CSV table of C-alpha atoms in Angstrom, one decimal:
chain,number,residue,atom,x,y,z
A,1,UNK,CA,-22.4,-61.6,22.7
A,2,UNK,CA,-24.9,-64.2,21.2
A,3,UNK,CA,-27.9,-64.3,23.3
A,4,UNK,CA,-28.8,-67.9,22.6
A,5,UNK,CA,-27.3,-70.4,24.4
A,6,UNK,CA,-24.7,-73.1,22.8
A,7,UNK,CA,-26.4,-76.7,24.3
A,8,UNK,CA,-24.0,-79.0,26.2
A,9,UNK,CA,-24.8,-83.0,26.2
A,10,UNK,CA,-22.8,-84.7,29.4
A,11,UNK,CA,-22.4,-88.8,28.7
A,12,UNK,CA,-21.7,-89.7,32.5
A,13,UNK,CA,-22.4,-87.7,35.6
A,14,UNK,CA,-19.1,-89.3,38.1
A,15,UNK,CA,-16.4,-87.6,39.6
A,16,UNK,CA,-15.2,-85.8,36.7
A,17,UNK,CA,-18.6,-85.6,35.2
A,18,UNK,CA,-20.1,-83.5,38.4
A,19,UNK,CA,-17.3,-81.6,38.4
A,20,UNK,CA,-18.0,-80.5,34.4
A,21,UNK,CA,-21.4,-79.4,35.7
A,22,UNK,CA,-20.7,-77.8,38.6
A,23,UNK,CA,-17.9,-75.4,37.1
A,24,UNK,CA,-20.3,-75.0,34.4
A,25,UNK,CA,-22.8,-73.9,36.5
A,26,UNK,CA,-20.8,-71.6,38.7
A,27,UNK,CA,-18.9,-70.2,36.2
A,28,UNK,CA,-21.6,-69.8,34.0
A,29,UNK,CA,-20.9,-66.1,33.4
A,30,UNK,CA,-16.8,-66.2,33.0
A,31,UNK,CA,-17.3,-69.1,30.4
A,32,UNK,CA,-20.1,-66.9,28.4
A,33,UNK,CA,-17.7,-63.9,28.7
A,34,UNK,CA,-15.1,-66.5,27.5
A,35,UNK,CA,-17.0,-68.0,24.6
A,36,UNK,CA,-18.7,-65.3,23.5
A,37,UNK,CA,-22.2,-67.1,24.3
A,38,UNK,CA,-23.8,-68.6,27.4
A,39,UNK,CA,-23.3,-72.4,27.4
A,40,UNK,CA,-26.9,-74.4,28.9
A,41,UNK,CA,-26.3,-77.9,29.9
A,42,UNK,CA,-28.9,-79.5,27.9
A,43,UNK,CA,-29.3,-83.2,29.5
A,44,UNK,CA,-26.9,-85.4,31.9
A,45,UNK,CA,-27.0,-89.3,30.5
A,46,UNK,CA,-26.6,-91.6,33.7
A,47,UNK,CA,-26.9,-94.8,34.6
A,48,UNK,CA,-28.4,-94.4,37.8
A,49,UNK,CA,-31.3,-92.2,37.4
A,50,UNK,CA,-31.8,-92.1,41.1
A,51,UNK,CA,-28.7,-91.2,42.9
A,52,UNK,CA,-29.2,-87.4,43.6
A,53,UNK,CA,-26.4,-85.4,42.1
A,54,UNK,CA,-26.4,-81.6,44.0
A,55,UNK,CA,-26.8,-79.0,41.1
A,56,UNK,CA,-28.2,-80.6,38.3
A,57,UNK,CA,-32.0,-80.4,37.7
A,58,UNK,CA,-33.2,-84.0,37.8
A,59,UNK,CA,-35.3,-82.8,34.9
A,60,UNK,CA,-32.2,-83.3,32.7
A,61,UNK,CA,-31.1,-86.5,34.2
A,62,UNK,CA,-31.7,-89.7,31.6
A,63,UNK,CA,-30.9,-93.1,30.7
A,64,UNK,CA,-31.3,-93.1,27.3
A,65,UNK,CA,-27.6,-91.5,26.5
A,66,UNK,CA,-28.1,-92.5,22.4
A,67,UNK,CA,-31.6,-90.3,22.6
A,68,UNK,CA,-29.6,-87.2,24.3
A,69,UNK,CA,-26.9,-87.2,21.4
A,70,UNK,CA,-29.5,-87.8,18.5
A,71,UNK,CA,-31.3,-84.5,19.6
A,72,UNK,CA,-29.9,-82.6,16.6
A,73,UNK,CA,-30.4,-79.2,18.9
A,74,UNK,CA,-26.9,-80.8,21.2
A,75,UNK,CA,-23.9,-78.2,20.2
A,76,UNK,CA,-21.4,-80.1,22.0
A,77,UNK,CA,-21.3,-83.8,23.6
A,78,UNK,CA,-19.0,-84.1,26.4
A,79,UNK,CA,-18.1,-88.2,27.1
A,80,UNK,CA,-16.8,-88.7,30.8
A,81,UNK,CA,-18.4,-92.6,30.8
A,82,UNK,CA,-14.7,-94.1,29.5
A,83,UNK,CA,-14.6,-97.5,28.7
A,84,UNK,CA,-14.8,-98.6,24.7
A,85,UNK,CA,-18.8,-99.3,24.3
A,86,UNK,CA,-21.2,-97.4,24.9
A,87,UNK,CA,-18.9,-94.3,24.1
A,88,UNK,CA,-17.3,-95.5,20.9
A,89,UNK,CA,-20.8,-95.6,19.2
A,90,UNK,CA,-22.2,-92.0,21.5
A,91,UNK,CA,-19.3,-90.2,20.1
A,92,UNK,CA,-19.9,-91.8,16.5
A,93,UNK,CA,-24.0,-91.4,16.7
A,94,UNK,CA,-23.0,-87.6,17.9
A,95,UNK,CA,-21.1,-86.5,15.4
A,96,UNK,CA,-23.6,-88.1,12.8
A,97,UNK,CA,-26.3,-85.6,14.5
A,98,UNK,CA,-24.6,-82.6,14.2
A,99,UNK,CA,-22.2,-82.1,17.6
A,100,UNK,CA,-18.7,-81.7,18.4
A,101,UNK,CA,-17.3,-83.9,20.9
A,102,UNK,CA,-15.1,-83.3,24.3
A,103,UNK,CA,-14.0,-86.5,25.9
A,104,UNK,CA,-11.5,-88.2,28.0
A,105,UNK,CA,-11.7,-91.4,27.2
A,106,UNK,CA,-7.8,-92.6,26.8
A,107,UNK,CA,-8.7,-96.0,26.5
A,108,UNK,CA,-11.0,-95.7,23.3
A,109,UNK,CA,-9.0,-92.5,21.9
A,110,UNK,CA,-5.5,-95.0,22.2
A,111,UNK,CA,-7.6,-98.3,20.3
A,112,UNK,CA,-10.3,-96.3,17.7
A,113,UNK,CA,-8.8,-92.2,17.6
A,114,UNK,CA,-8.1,-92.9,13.9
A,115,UNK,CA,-11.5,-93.8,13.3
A,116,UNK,CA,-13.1,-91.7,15.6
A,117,UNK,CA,-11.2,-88.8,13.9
A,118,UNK,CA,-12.4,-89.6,11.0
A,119,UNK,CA,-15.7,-89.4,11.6
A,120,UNK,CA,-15.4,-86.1,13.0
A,121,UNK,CA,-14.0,-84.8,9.5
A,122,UNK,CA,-16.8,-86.2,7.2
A,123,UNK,CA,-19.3,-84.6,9.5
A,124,UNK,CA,-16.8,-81.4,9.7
A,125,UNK,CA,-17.1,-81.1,13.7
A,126,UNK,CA,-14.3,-81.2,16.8
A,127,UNK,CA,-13.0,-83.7,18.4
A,128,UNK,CA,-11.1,-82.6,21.3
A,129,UNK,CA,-9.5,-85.0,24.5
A,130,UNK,CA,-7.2,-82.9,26.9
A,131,UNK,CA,-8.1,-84.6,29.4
A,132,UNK,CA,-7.4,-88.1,28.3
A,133,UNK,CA,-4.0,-87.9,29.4
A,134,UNK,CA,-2.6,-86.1,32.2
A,135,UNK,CA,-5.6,-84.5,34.0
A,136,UNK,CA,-5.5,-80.7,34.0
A,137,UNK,CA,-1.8,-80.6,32.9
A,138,UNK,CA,-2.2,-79.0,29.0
A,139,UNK,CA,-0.4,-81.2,26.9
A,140,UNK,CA,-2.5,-82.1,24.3
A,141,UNK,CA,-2.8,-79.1,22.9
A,142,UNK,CA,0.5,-77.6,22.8
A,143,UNK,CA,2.0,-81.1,21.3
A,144,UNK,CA,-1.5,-80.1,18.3
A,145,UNK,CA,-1.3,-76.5,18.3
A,146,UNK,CA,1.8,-74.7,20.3
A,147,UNK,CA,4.9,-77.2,18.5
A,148,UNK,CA,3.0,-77.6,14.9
A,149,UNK,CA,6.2,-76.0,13.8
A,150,UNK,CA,8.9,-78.0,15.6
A,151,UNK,CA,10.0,-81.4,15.4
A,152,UNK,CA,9.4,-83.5,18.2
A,153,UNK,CA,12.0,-86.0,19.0
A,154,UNK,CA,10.5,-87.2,22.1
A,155,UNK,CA,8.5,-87.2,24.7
A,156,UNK,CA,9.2,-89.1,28.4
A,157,UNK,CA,7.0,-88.7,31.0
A,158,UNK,CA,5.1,-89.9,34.3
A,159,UNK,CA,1.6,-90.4,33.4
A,160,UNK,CA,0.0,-92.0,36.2
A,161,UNK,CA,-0.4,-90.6,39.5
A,162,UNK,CA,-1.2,-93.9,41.1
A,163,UNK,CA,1.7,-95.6,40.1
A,164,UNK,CA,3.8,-92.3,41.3
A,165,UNK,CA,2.4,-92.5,44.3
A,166,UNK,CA,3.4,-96.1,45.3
A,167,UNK,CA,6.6,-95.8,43.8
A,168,UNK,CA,7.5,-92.4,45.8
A,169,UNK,CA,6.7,-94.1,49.0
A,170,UNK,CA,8.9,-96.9,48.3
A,171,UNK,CA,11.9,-94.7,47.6
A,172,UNK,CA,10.9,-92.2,50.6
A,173,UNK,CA,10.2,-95.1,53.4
A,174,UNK,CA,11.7,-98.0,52.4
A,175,UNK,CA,8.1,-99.9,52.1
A,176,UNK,CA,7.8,-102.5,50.0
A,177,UNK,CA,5.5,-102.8,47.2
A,178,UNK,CA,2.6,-104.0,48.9
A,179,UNK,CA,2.5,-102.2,51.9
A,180,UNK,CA,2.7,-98.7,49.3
A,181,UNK,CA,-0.1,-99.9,47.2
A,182,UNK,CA,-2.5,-100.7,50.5
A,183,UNK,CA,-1.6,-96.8,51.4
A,184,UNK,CA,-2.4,-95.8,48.3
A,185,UNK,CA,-5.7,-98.2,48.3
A,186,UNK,CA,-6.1,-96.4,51.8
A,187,UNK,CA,-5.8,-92.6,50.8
A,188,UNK,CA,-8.2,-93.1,47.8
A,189,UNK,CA,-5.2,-93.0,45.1
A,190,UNK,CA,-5.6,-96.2,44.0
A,191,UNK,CA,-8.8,-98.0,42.7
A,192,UNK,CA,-9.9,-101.7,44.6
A,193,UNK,CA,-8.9,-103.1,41.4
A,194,UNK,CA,-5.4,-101.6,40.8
A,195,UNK,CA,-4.2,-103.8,37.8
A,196,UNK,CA,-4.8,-101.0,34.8
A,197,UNK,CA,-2.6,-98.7,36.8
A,198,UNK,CA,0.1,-101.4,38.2
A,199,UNK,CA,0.6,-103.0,35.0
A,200,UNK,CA,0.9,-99.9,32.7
A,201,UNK,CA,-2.3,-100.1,31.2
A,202,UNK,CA,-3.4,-96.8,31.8
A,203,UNK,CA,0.0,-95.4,30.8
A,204,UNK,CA,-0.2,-97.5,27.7
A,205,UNK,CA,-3.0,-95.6,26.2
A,206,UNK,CA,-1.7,-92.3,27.1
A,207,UNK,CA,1.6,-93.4,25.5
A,208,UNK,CA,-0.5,-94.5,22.3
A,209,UNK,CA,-2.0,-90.8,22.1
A,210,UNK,CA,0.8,-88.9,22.8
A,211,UNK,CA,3.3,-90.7,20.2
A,212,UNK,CA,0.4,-90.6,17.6
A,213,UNK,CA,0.3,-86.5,18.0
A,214,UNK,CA,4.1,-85.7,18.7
A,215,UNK,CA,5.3,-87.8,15.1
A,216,UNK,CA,2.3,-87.8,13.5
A,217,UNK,CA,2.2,-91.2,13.4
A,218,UNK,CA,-0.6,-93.5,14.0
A,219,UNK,CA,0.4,-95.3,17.2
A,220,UNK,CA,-2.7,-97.6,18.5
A,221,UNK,CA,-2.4,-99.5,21.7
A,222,UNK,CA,-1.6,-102.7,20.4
A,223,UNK,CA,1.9,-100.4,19.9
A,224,UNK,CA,2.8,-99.7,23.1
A,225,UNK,CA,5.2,-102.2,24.8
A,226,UNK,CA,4.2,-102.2,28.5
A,227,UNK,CA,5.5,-103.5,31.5
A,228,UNK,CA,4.0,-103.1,35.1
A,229,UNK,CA,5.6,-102.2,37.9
A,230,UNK,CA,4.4,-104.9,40.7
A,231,UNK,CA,8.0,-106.7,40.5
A,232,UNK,CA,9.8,-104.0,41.9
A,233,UNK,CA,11.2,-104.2,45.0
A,234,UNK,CA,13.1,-102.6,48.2
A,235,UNK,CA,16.3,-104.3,46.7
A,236,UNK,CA,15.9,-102.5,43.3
A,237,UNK,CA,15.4,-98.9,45.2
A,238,UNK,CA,18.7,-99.7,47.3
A,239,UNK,CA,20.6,-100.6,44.4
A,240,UNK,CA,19.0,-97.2,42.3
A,241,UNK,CA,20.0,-94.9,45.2
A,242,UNK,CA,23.6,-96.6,45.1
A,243,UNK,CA,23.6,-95.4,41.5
A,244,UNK,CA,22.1,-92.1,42.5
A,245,UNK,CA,19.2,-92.8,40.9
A,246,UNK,CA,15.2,-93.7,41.6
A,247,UNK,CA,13.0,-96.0,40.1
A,248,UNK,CA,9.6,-94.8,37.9
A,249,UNK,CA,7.1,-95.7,35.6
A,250,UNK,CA,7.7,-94.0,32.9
A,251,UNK,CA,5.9,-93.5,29.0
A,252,UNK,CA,8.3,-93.1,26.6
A,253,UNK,CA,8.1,-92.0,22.7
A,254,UNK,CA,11.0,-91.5,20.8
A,255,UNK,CA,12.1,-91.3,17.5
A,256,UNK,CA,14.5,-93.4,16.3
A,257,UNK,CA,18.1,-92.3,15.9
A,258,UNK,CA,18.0,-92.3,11.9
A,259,UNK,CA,14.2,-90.8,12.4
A,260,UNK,CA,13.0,-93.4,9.9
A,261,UNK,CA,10.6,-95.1,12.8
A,262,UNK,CA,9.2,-94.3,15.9
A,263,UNK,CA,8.4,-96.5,19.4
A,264,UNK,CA,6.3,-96.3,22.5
A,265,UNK,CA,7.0,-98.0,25.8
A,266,UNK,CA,5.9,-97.8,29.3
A,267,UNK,CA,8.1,-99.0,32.2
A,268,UNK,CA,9.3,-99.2,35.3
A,269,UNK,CA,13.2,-97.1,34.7
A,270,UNK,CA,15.8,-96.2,37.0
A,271,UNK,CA,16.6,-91.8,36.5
A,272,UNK,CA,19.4,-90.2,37.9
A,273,UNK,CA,18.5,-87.8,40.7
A,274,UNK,CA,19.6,-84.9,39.0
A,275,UNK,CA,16.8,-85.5,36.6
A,276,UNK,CA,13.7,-83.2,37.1
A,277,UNK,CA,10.9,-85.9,36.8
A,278,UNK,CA,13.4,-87.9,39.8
A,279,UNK,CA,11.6,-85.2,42.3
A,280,UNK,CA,8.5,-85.2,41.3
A,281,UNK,CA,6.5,-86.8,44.3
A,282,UNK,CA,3.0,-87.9,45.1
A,283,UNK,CA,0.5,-88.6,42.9
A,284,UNK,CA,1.5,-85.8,40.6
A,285,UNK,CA,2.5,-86.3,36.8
A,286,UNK,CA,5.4,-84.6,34.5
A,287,UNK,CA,6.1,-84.8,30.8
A,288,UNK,CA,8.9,-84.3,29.3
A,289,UNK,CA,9.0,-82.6,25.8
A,290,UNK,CA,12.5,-82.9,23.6
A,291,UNK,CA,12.0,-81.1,19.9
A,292,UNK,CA,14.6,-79.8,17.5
A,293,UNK,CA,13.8,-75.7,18.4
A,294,UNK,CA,12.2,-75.6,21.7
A,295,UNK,CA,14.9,-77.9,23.4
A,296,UNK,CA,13.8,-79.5,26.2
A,297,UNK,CA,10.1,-78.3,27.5
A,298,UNK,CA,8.4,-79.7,30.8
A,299,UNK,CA,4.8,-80.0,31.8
A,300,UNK,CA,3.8,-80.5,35.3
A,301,UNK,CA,1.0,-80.5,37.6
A,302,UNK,CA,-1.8,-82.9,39.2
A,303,UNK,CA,-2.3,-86.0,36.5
A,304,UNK,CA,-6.2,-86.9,37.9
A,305,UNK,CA,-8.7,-86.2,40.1
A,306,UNK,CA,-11.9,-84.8,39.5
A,307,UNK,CA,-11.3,-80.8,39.1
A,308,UNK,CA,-8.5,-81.2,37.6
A,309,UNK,CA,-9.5,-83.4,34.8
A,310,UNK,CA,-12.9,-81.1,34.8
A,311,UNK,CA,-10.6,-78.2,34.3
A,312,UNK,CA,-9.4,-79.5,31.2
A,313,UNK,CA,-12.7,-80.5,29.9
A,314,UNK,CA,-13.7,-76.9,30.3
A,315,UNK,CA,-10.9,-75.6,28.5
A,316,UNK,CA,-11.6,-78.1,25.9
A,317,UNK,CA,-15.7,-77.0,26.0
A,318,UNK,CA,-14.5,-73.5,25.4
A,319,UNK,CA,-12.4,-74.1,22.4
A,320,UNK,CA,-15.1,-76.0,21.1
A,321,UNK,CA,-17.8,-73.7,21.2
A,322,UNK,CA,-15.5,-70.7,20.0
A,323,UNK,CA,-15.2,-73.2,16.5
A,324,UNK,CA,-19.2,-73.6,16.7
A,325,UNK,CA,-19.5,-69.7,17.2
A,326,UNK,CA,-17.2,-69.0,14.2
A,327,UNK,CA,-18.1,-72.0,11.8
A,328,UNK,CA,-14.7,-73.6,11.9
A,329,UNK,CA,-13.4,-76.5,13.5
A,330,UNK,CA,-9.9,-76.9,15.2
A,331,UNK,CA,-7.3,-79.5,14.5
A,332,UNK,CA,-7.8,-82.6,13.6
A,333,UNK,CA,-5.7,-85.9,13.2
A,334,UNK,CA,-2.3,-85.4,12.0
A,335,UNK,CA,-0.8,-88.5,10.6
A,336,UNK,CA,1.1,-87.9,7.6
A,337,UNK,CA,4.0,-88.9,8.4
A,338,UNK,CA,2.8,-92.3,8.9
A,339,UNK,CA,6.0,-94.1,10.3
A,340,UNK,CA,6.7,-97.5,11.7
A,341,UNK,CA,6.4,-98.4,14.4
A,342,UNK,CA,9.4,-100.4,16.0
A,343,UNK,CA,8.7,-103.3,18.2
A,344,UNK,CA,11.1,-102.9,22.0
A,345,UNK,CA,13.8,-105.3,20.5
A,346,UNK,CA,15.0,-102.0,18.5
A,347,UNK,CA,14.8,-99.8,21.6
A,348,UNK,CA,18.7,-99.0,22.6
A,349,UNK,CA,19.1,-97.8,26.4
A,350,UNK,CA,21.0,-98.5,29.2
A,351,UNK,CA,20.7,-101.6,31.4
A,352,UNK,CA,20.8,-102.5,35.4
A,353,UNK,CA,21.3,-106.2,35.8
A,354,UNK,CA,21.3,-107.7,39.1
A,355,UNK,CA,22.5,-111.3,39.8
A,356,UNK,CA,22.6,-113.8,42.1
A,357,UNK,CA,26.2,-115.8,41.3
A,358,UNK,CA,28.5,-118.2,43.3
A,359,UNK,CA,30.8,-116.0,45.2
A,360,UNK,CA,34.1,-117.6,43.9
A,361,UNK,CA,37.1,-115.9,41.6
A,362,UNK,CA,36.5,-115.9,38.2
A,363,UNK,CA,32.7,-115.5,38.4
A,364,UNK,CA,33.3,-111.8,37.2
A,365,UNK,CA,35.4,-113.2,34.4
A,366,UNK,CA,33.1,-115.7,32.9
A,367,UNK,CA,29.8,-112.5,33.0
A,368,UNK,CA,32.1,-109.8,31.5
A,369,UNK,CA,32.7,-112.9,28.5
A,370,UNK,CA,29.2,-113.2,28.2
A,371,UNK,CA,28.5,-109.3,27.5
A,372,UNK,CA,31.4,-109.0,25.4
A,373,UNK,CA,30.1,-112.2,23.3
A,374,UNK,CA,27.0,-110.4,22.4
A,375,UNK,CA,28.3,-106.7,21.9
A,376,UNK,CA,27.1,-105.3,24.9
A,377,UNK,CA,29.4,-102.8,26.5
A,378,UNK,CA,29.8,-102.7,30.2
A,379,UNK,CA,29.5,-99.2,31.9
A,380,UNK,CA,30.1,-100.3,35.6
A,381,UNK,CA,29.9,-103.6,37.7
A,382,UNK,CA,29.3,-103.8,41.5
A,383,UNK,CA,29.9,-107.8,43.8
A,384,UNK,CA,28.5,-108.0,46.7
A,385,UNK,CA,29.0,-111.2,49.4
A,386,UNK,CA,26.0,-112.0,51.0
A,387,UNK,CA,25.5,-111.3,54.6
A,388,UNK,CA,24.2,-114.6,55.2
A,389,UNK,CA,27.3,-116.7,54.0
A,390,UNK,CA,26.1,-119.4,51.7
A,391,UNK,CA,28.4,-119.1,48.9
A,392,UNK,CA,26.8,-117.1,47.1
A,393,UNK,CA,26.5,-112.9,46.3
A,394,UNK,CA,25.1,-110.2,44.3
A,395,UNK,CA,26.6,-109.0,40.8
A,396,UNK,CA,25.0,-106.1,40.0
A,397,UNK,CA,25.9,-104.7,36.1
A,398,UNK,CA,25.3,-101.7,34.2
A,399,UNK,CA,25.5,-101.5,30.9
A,400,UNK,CA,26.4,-98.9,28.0
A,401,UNK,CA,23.3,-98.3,25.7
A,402,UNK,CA,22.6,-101.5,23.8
A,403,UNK,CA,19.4,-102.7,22.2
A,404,UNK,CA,16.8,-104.5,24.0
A,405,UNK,CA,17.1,-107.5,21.6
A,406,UNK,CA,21.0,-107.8,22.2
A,407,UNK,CA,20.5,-107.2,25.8
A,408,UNK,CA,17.8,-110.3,25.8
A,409,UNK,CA,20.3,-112.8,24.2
A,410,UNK,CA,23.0,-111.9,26.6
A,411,UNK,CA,20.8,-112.5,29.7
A,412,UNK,CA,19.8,-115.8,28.2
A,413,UNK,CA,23.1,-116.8,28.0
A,414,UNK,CA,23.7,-115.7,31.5
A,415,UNK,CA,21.5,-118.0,32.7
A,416,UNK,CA,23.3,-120.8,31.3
A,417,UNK,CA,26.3,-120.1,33.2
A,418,UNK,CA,27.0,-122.8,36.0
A,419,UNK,CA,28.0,-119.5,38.3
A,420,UNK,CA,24.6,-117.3,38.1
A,421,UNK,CA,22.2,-118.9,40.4
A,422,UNK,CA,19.8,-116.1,38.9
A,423,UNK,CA,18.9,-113.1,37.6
A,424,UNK,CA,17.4,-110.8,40.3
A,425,UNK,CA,16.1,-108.2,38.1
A,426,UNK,CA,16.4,-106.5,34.8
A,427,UNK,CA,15.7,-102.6,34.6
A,428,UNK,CA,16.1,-99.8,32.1
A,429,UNK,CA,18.1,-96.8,32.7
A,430,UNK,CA,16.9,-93.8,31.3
A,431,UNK,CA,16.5,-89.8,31.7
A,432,UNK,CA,20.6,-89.1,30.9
């Protein structure tokens, strides 16, 4: 074993952060044995110099993060600050200086991982992000590494524990949206400011990355079609379990059916209970992998949280210094086989339509005209008279697969009908 330790560089010093430390502290010896050399955590850039953080020498502590990475004596830099700036231009100033990079920034890896990637190569060191997507679940690197082989077809999964979470508790105790999220708010799972996880955001970017490794592809965020999940309500879980179904957010990436394009999408979708990723519960996450040899492949486990998104920073850290040890560097980008990417109108899957319509005869007749007008196929429909009287009742449709552009003009034209007092809600039916 090399006596002289590899030097570590840690941009941000938060929940994950003083988890990278502490692991690397107290498994100092098991990640030596492991590596083949001790690892030293060389300096901890913060922005609060003050704060004591148990463990860490205060010695190493600094403000000045673009000092730490210009060092030229840094082996590795790992970035746990997220956001796009500082951390685009850390990682970029890093590289220049002579380190590999760790990080787990999804947000900057889905808008700049070209670019960022290609830095790395002129500069010939790592860059490695496990931990951007799915928190200690590995993922990354068999989609890079384990699959290079095989042909990935696609790739569906729940990405984000938060939105999981709420979405479990509505289908488990009838809560409405609200009253899940303030749980969720309650129990730590979701942050005060909720939107990058309620609205897909967060999903989005770890869409982006996965798409752009399983069809080496770029796929940047601006690709992604996303759609939150705050409209979803008590009444869409009642009709779902009617169905036998439940309602999640899901990330999808798929190639088309000709494989001349690929898409990425995040939404809320109704999945048969039969479905694996219908019982997965809580904050955790599952990903689905489809490919031509391997079949169907499934990764579970918890999707965030501070040790388990350290654990995958580790595991990154030690594939890292291995490269630095041997003078080689891991995989890179992959994105030669540069397809398209297709907007959501060229998406085909399955459709729940609910509808508010005048409870009369020939109500049904005039909405099965309207689907047949525009080539959609009906699977199954389900009337319902309200409770309440009022003339009025629920017409609930489900489609056979059509494309999301068909399926818009038909709705459209829906709403033109004299009968259809509305359209309650729209959702995708996927997972069969």
């Amino acid at each position: 074993m090399r006596t002289r330790p590899l030097k570590v560089a840690l941009l941000g010093c938060g929940v994950v952060g003083s988890e990278v430390a502490r692991i690397m502290t107290t498994h100092a010896d098991d990640l030596a044995a492991r590596i083949g050399a001790p690892v030293e955590l060389a300096g901890v850039a913060v922005r609060r110099p003050s704060r004591v953080r148990e463990g860490i020498d205060p010695a190493l502590v600094t403000t000045d993060a673009t000092a730490l990475v210009k060092r030229g004596d840094i082996d590795v830099v790992v970035e746990v600050i997220g956001g796009i700036e500082p951390a685009r231009s850390l990682i970029t100033t890093a590289f220049e200086h002579g380190a590999s990079v760790v990080s787990a920034n999804k947000a900057l890896l889905a808008q700049d991982g070209a670019a960022l990637h290609a830095v790395a190569e002129e500069n010939d060191k790592d860059l490695y992000y496990e931990a951007a997507v799915a928190g200690a679940i590995p993922l990354i690197r068999p989609l890079r590494e384990s699959l290079a082989g095989d042909k990935v077809n696609r790739v569906l999964g729940i990405v984000n524990g938060t939105t999981n979470f709420i979405l479990d508790k509505m289908d488990s105790t009838g809560a409405g949206y609200q009253e899940a999220l303030d749980e969720a708010t309650a129990l730590g799972y979701a942050e005060a400011d909720p939107t990058a996880d309620v609205e897909g955001f967060d999903a989005a970017a770890k869409a982006a990355i996965l798409a752009g490794i399983a069809f080496h592809t770029r796929v940047r965020l601006d690709d992604v079609y996303r759609e939150g999940m705050t409209e979803v309500t008590a009444a869409d879980f009642a009709s779902a379990k009617e169905m036998g179904c439940t309602i999640k957010l899901l990330a999808i990436c798929e190639r088309a059916g000709d494989g001349a394009s690929v898409t990425a999408r995040v939404h809320p979708a109704m999945i048969p209970l039969s479905h694996p990723l219908a019982s997965v519960r809580g904050a955790y996450n599952a990903v689905f992998v489809e490919s031509d040899a391997s079949g169907q492949l499934m990764f579970y486990g918890p999707g965030a949280g501070g040790a388990p998104t350290a654990s995958a920073v580790l595991g990154d850290l030690v594939a890292v210094c291995r490269n630095r040890l041997s003078g080689a560097t891991g995989p890179g980008e992959s994105a030669y086989a540069a397809l398209p990417v297709s907007g959501m109108g060229d998406v085909v899957t399955r459709y729940h339509i609910s509808l508010d319509v005048a409870d009369k005869p020939g109500v049904l007749a005039q909405v099965a005209t309207v689907f047949a007008e525009h080539g959609v196929s009906i699977d199954t429909v389900r009337q319902q008279g309200r409770q309440d009287g009022g003339g009025e009742a629920s017409l609930v449709v489900v489609t056979h697969r059509a494309s999301d552009a068909f399926l818009s003009g038909t709705v459209e034209a829906l709403r033109k009908l004299d009968t259809v007092r509305g359209v309650a809600s729209i959702m995708r039916v996927e997972g069969e």
